[in-house]
Amino acid sequence: MRLIGEEQLDDIALGAAILGTGGGGDPYIGRLLAREAIRAYGPVTMVDVDEVGADALVIPSAMMGAPTVMVEKLPAGDEIVNAFDRLESFLGRAATHTISIEIGGINSMMPFVLAARKGLPIVDGDLMGRAFPELQMCIPGIYGISTSPMSMADDKGNTAVIDAATNRWTERMARSVTIDFGCVALIALYPLTGSQLQQCSIPGSVRTAERLGRLVRETRVSHANVVDAIVEELDGHRLFEGKVVDVHRRTVEGFARAETVIEGLGLDAGATLRLHTQNEHLVAERDGTVLASVPDLIFVLDTETGQPITTEELRYGFRVTVVAAACDARWRSDAGLEIVGPRYFGYDFDFVPVEERLGASADGLLDMTQPARAPEESVLT
Amino acid sequence: MRIGIDVGGTNTDAVLMDGDCVQAETKRPTTDDVTTGIVAALRSVLETGGIAAGNVDAVMIGTTHFTNAVVEGRRLVPVASIRLGLPATRSLPPLVDWPDRLRTAVAGETYLCHGGFEFDGREIAPLDRSEIQRVAADIAVRGLRAAAVASVYSPISAEFEERTAEILREEVPDLSVTLSSQLGRIGLLERENAAVMNASLSELASRITGAFRAALVQLGIDAPLYISQNDGTLMTAEHTERYPVATFASGPTNSMRGAALLSGESDCAVVDIGGTTADIGVLEQGFPREAKATVDIGGVRTNFRMPDVVSLGIGGGSLVQDTGGRVTVGPHSVGYELIRQALVFGGDVLTASDIAVAAGRASFGDASAVVRLAPDVVRRALRVIETSIAEGIDRMKTTAGDIPVVMVGGGSVLLGDVLAGASRLVRPDHFSVANAVGAAIAQVGGEVDQVFSIGALTRAQALELAREEAADRAVEAGARPDTVRIVDVEEVPIAYIPGDAVRIKVKAVGDLDYGRQRVAAHR
């Protein structure tokens, strides 16, 4: 158990921006909201997953919708509490804790707003280990736990409660309501008992984000290599270093799709990396060979500063290093891959863990004695 | 025949240009009243160039006065900050993330009112006339003379902001009102911050543009007056009085554009070394590369379009220190006190300029004052300077290979003839007045930054509309229609929004139509 005050928020937000894998929304507004809430209501108590009793009631608290709308239509302020209260009253029970649904991006910050205002403790953890575009893409879904009942609130005092037959239905209905609300909604969902939390959360996510953010901050001050520090901290793999030469975007069914071409520099000179993105970076392929795919995490970092680059920001000329890291092991199960594997996103290949794809030896270098995955692995039509 | 002037914190530089050729140049101290320094500079270039005042076609001025005022928190007026977005936005009121000192300088009062748009153009709430009238009455009671109005999604439509301005002016006729929609860009807090800064500069803007005009009048120059803006294009003095924030980045932009012309390079790094800092930018096809989304001015988050510049604490006046075997250069500098404090000028401070003289790279002041400097210290100081600047250039590059490096600014004597990472090192003629040259060669532009819903329009139609609008705005700003070309198109789909909403930004630029401006000036 520890107290989280204003001073910790910057590090958490920076680490969360990296864990957003290109999406998740800019944490700036979330960080400001959390800061103002902590200033007004005091620091937030954060507890570990294993400090939560079996019959606790943990209700995650988040925003959903278009992050770009949230930087224009700032919240009224009460929405996040209204949604939470509405779900409690639907359940007929008061929550004992809240938690982040998604540690990547702005939803690392939103539960702190709720926790401060309600005087509730927040659990150090989350339900994705990264960012994902859809509500059903959370670990509890692998265990048959329901996303709903779920509540939603907007700036005009409207609330909605969704009680759906499947998690994908919850996502579908919630997305419609979000659009009516103006593409931003504050939500409470996945009510979990303490036992369920133990089974299907990712413990320590906030601490991970904070450590990552602090590491980046300190590494910059000492002028050491920030990308190396991030790779080491995440036990990750450097996939590629180069310069962005093309970014092709289109919106498909509400998702920001992008195809990015990166020309290799340094050790990667002469090669080309293609990145396929739907809000988050989903597939990285080098000269036709897939190096990493969703649900593994793919980060695009500014080569010089280590700053994460979001999908919206990607453009010609940026010098970037693409890094991959393993996702939570539960995502790699059959049930997990049905929810967030490459095939769900429309790619015609099966998931292979990044460390296997790279044929990595102990120090992470590409094992050139093993053939790379065959060309039939390469991607889109 | 044009005159370009750069009014800096220390010096006022001027050049007389005939087409792309520099006919005369001068560097004078900037004066407190601004006018006197400009008059001296103008007089000098007219005399040297042998030109009569009546033969000047245009005068272009770039200035850092407005940036400096905000960065220093001085000469600002308190502002009424009015936000239209209730019931939304209450969680983060205006000025919420401003540093204390600056917030105190601009905080008149903040007002949250109903209005603003949703992403798709629906109203969040209708404008409440009586609410705005109450705000206006309060502004009058408090004696506030400047206001900033920011409404949610005003880049889609300025309607709420314009109607609010009308109501405010009914009650307080001489209120200076800045609308955030005129300053562009999605991002409410950043746009609102820019509007508040602009409003707080309203009185300084009148004073400075008045001082500029007075200088021209004193010399009998009746040519039109333009002021440089952020992206290197020009705006009228009238426009500058209303939008002083548009000048913020003109300094580095002008110095890079001037460097491009003087060197003949269009794709290169530009290193501008002054008294205190070395500013490094990159030119791509003759225009400075833009910085990424948010830009910090004086600790306040904004989304101005600024050139991507890295600023190192190395300049002609930088202190050189040898502590325990390590030689450091800067970041502290004697700045404009150089001519009193440097060793070569009879002072007792070892500066980078002294190192340059000792190394034979420059000859000013008294070289004998540095003859006793240990050669090892000189060598190591030079290496520190060269390494820092080479690293700075490397950070800004977008390719692995060497690129041409153009050096401008008086402090560029600190570098020799080679530099790691530079395919060639160019120190063009007139390098010390590159800023003024950049101002003189500037064009006029028009910009569009809007969200289009692809559904009613095809993507091609939306792009075409945006391109036409940008070109029209360039012509409105004074461009010759046959010279207008589109220099930048950016298209960003907006995630999670139905109907395939797309944000399209287009910039068009053209050559100044002197003839039309003269006619307009004489009406």
PDB file of C-alpha atoms in Angstrom, chain A residues 268-365:
ATOM      1  CA  ASP A 268      19.177  -2.121 -40.710  1.00  0.00           C
ATOM      2  CA  ALA A 269      20.297  -0.116 -43.725  1.00  0.00           C
ATOM      3  CA  GLY A 270      18.976  -1.619 -46.940  1.00  0.00           C
ATOM      4  CA  ALA A 271      15.959  -3.222 -45.302  1.00  0.00           C
ATOM      5  CA  THR A 272      12.408  -1.954 -45.038  1.00  0.00           C
ATOM      6  CA  LEU A 273       9.988  -2.366 -42.175  1.00  0.00           C
ATOM      7  CA  ARG A 274       6.239  -2.120 -42.635  1.00  0.00           C
ATOM      8  CA  LEU A 275       4.041  -1.358 -39.685  1.00  0.00           C
ATOM      9  CA  HIS A 276       0.314  -2.111 -39.730  1.00  0.00           C
ATOM     10  CA  THR A 277      -1.761  -0.188 -37.262  1.00  0.00           C
ATOM     11  CA  GLN A 278      -5.363   0.089 -36.096  1.00  0.00           C
ATOM     12  CA  ASN A 279      -5.116   2.738 -33.420  1.00  0.00           C
ATOM     13  CA  GLU A 280      -2.433   0.513 -31.859  1.00  0.00           C
ATOM     14  CA  HIS A 281       0.496  -1.004 -33.765  1.00  0.00           C
ATOM     15  CA  LEU A 282      -0.517  -4.549 -34.672  1.00  0.00           C
ATOM     16  CA  VAL A 283       2.020  -6.072 -37.058  1.00  0.00           C
ATOM     17  CA  ALA A 284       5.663  -5.318 -37.835  1.00  0.00           C
ATOM     18  CA  GLU A 285       7.109  -7.012 -40.904  1.00  0.00           C
ATOM     19  CA  ARG A 286      10.588  -6.684 -42.316  1.00  0.00           C
ATOM     20  CA  ASP A 287      10.993  -7.280 -46.044  1.00  0.00           C
ATOM     21  CA  GLY A 288       7.923  -9.523 -46.016  1.00  0.00           C
ATOM     22  CA  THR A 289       8.713 -11.412 -42.808  1.00  0.00           C
ATOM     23  CA  VAL A 290       6.573 -10.835 -39.743  1.00  0.00           C
ATOM     24  CA  LEU A 291       8.771  -9.938 -36.782  1.00  0.00           C
ATOM     25  CA  ALA A 292       6.054  -9.328 -34.220  1.00  0.00           C
ATOM     26  CA  SER A 293       2.280  -9.153 -34.029  1.00  0.00           C
ATOM     27  CA  VAL A 294      -0.601  -8.404 -31.714  1.00  0.00           C
ATOM     28  CA  PRO A 295      -1.144  -9.315 -28.854  1.00  0.00           C
ATOM     29  CA  ASP A 296       2.581  -8.775 -28.332  1.00  0.00           C
ATOM     30  CA  LEU A 297       3.398  -5.130 -27.774  1.00  0.00           C
ATOM     31  CA  ILE A 298       4.970  -3.087 -30.562  1.00  0.00           C
ATOM     32  CA  PHE A 299       6.386   0.330 -29.685  1.00  0.00           C
ATOM     33  CA  VAL A 300       7.532   3.071 -31.995  1.00  0.00           C
ATOM     34  CA  LEU A 301      10.028   5.305 -30.231  1.00  0.00           C
ATOM     35  CA  ASP A 302      11.921   8.383 -31.298  1.00  0.00           C
ATOM     36  CA  THR A 303      15.435   7.004 -31.821  1.00  0.00           C
ATOM     37  CA  GLU A 304      17.117   9.927 -30.126  1.00  0.00           C
ATOM     38  CA  THR A 305      14.854  10.681 -27.169  1.00  0.00           C
ATOM     39  CA  GLY A 306      12.935   7.439 -26.638  1.00  0.00           C
ATOM     40  CA  GLN A 307       9.681   9.415 -26.757  1.00  0.00           C
ATOM     41  CA  PRO A 308       6.775   7.186 -27.854  1.00  0.00           C
ATOM     42  CA  ILE A 309       5.186   8.222 -31.150  1.00  0.00           C
ATOM     43  CA  THR A 310       1.451   7.785 -31.497  1.00  0.00           C
ATOM     44  CA  THR A 311      -0.332   6.679 -34.627  1.00  0.00           C
ATOM     45  CA  GLU A 312      -1.604  10.231 -35.238  1.00  0.00           C
ATOM     46  CA  GLU A 313       1.865  11.699 -34.936  1.00  0.00           C
ATOM     47  CA  LEU A 314       3.646   9.345 -37.303  1.00  0.00           C
ATOM     48  CA  ARG A 315       4.932  11.136 -40.355  1.00  0.00           C
ATOM     49  CA  TYR A 316       7.622  11.287 -42.968  1.00  0.00           C
ATOM     50  CA  GLY A 317      11.126  11.981 -41.732  1.00  0.00           C
ATOM     51  CA  PHE A 318      10.848  10.770 -38.173  1.00  0.00           C
ATOM     52  CA  ARG A 319      13.839   8.713 -37.033  1.00  0.00           C
ATOM     53  CA  VAL A 320      12.352   5.844 -35.114  1.00  0.00           C
ATOM     54  CA  THR A 321      13.277   2.604 -33.421  1.00  0.00           C
ATOM     55  CA  VAL A 322      10.653  -0.142 -33.355  1.00  0.00           C
ATOM     56  CA  VAL A 323      10.722  -2.318 -30.258  1.00  0.00           C
ATOM     57  CA  ALA A 324       8.624  -5.342 -29.302  1.00  0.00           C
ATOM     58  CA  ALA A 325       7.867  -6.929 -25.949  1.00  0.00           C
ATOM     59  CA  ALA A 326       5.924  -9.981 -24.902  1.00  0.00           C
ATOM     60  CA  CYS A 327       2.294  -9.565 -23.880  1.00  0.00           C
ATOM     61  CA  ASP A 328       0.837 -11.112 -20.765  1.00  0.00           C
ATOM     62  CA  ALA A 329       1.001 -14.924 -21.102  1.00  0.00           C
ATOM     63  CA  ARG A 330      -2.775 -15.249 -20.807  1.00  0.00           C
ATOM     64  CA  TRP A 331      -3.255 -13.383 -24.076  1.00  0.00           C
ATOM     65  CA  ARG A 332      -1.290 -16.142 -25.806  1.00  0.00           C
ATOM     66  CA  SER A 333      -3.788 -18.860 -24.848  1.00  0.00           C
ATOM     67  CA  ASP A 334      -6.307 -20.059 -27.431  1.00  0.00           C
ATOM     68  CA  ALA A 335      -9.090 -18.214 -25.644  1.00  0.00           C
ATOM     69  CA  GLY A 336      -6.987 -15.069 -25.521  1.00  0.00           C
ATOM     70  CA  LEU A 337      -6.039 -15.219 -29.177  1.00  0.00           C
ATOM     71  CA  GLU A 338      -9.673 -15.586 -30.154  1.00  0.00           C
ATOM     72  CA  ILE A 339     -10.227 -12.152 -28.651  1.00  0.00           C
ATOM     73  CA  VAL A 340      -7.032 -10.321 -29.634  1.00  0.00           C
ATOM     74  CA  GLY A 341      -5.055 -12.508 -32.016  1.00  0.00           C
ATOM     75  CA  PRO A 342      -4.023 -11.341 -35.484  1.00  0.00           C
ATOM     76  CA  ARG A 343      -6.949 -13.135 -37.111  1.00  0.00           C
ATOM     77  CA  TYR A 344      -9.446 -11.110 -35.095  1.00  0.00           C
ATOM     78  CA  PHE A 345      -7.949  -7.992 -36.659  1.00  0.00           C
ATOM     79  CA  GLY A 346      -8.137  -9.438 -40.161  1.00  0.00           C
ATOM     80  CA  TYR A 347      -4.584 -10.707 -40.684  1.00  0.00           C
ATOM     81  CA  ASP A 348      -4.267 -14.085 -42.304  1.00  0.00           C
ATOM     82  CA  PHE A 349      -1.717 -15.730 -40.048  1.00  0.00           C
ATOM     83  CA  ASP A 350      -1.517 -17.280 -36.618  1.00  0.00           C
ATOM     84  CA  PHE A 351       0.122 -15.669 -33.658  1.00  0.00           C
ATOM     85  CA  VAL A 352       3.719 -16.620 -32.937  1.00  0.00           C
ATOM     86  CA  PRO A 353       5.414 -15.134 -29.862  1.00  0.00           C
ATOM     87  CA  VAL A 354       7.938 -12.458 -30.742  1.00  0.00           C
ATOM     88  CA  GLU A 355      10.801 -14.237 -29.044  1.00  0.00           C
ATOM     89  CA  GLU A 356      10.167 -17.307 -31.216  1.00  0.00           C
ATOM     90  CA  ARG A 357       9.866 -15.250 -34.384  1.00  0.00           C
ATOM     91  CA  LEU A 358      13.179 -13.631 -33.738  1.00  0.00           C
ATOM     92  CA  GLY A 359      14.748 -16.981 -32.902  1.00  0.00           C
ATOM     93  CA  ALA A 360      16.269 -15.061 -30.101  1.00  0.00           C
ATOM     94  CA  SER A 361      19.354 -16.270 -28.342  1.00  0.00           C
ATOM     95  CA  ALA A 362      19.984 -15.357 -24.719  1.00  0.00           C
ATOM     96  CA  ASP A 363      21.210 -11.871 -25.512  1.00  0.00           C
ATOM     97  CA  GLY A 364      18.338 -11.116 -27.807  1.00  0.00           C
ATOM     98  CA  LEU A 365      20.164 -11.160 -31.148  1.00  0.00           C
TER      99      LEU A 365
END
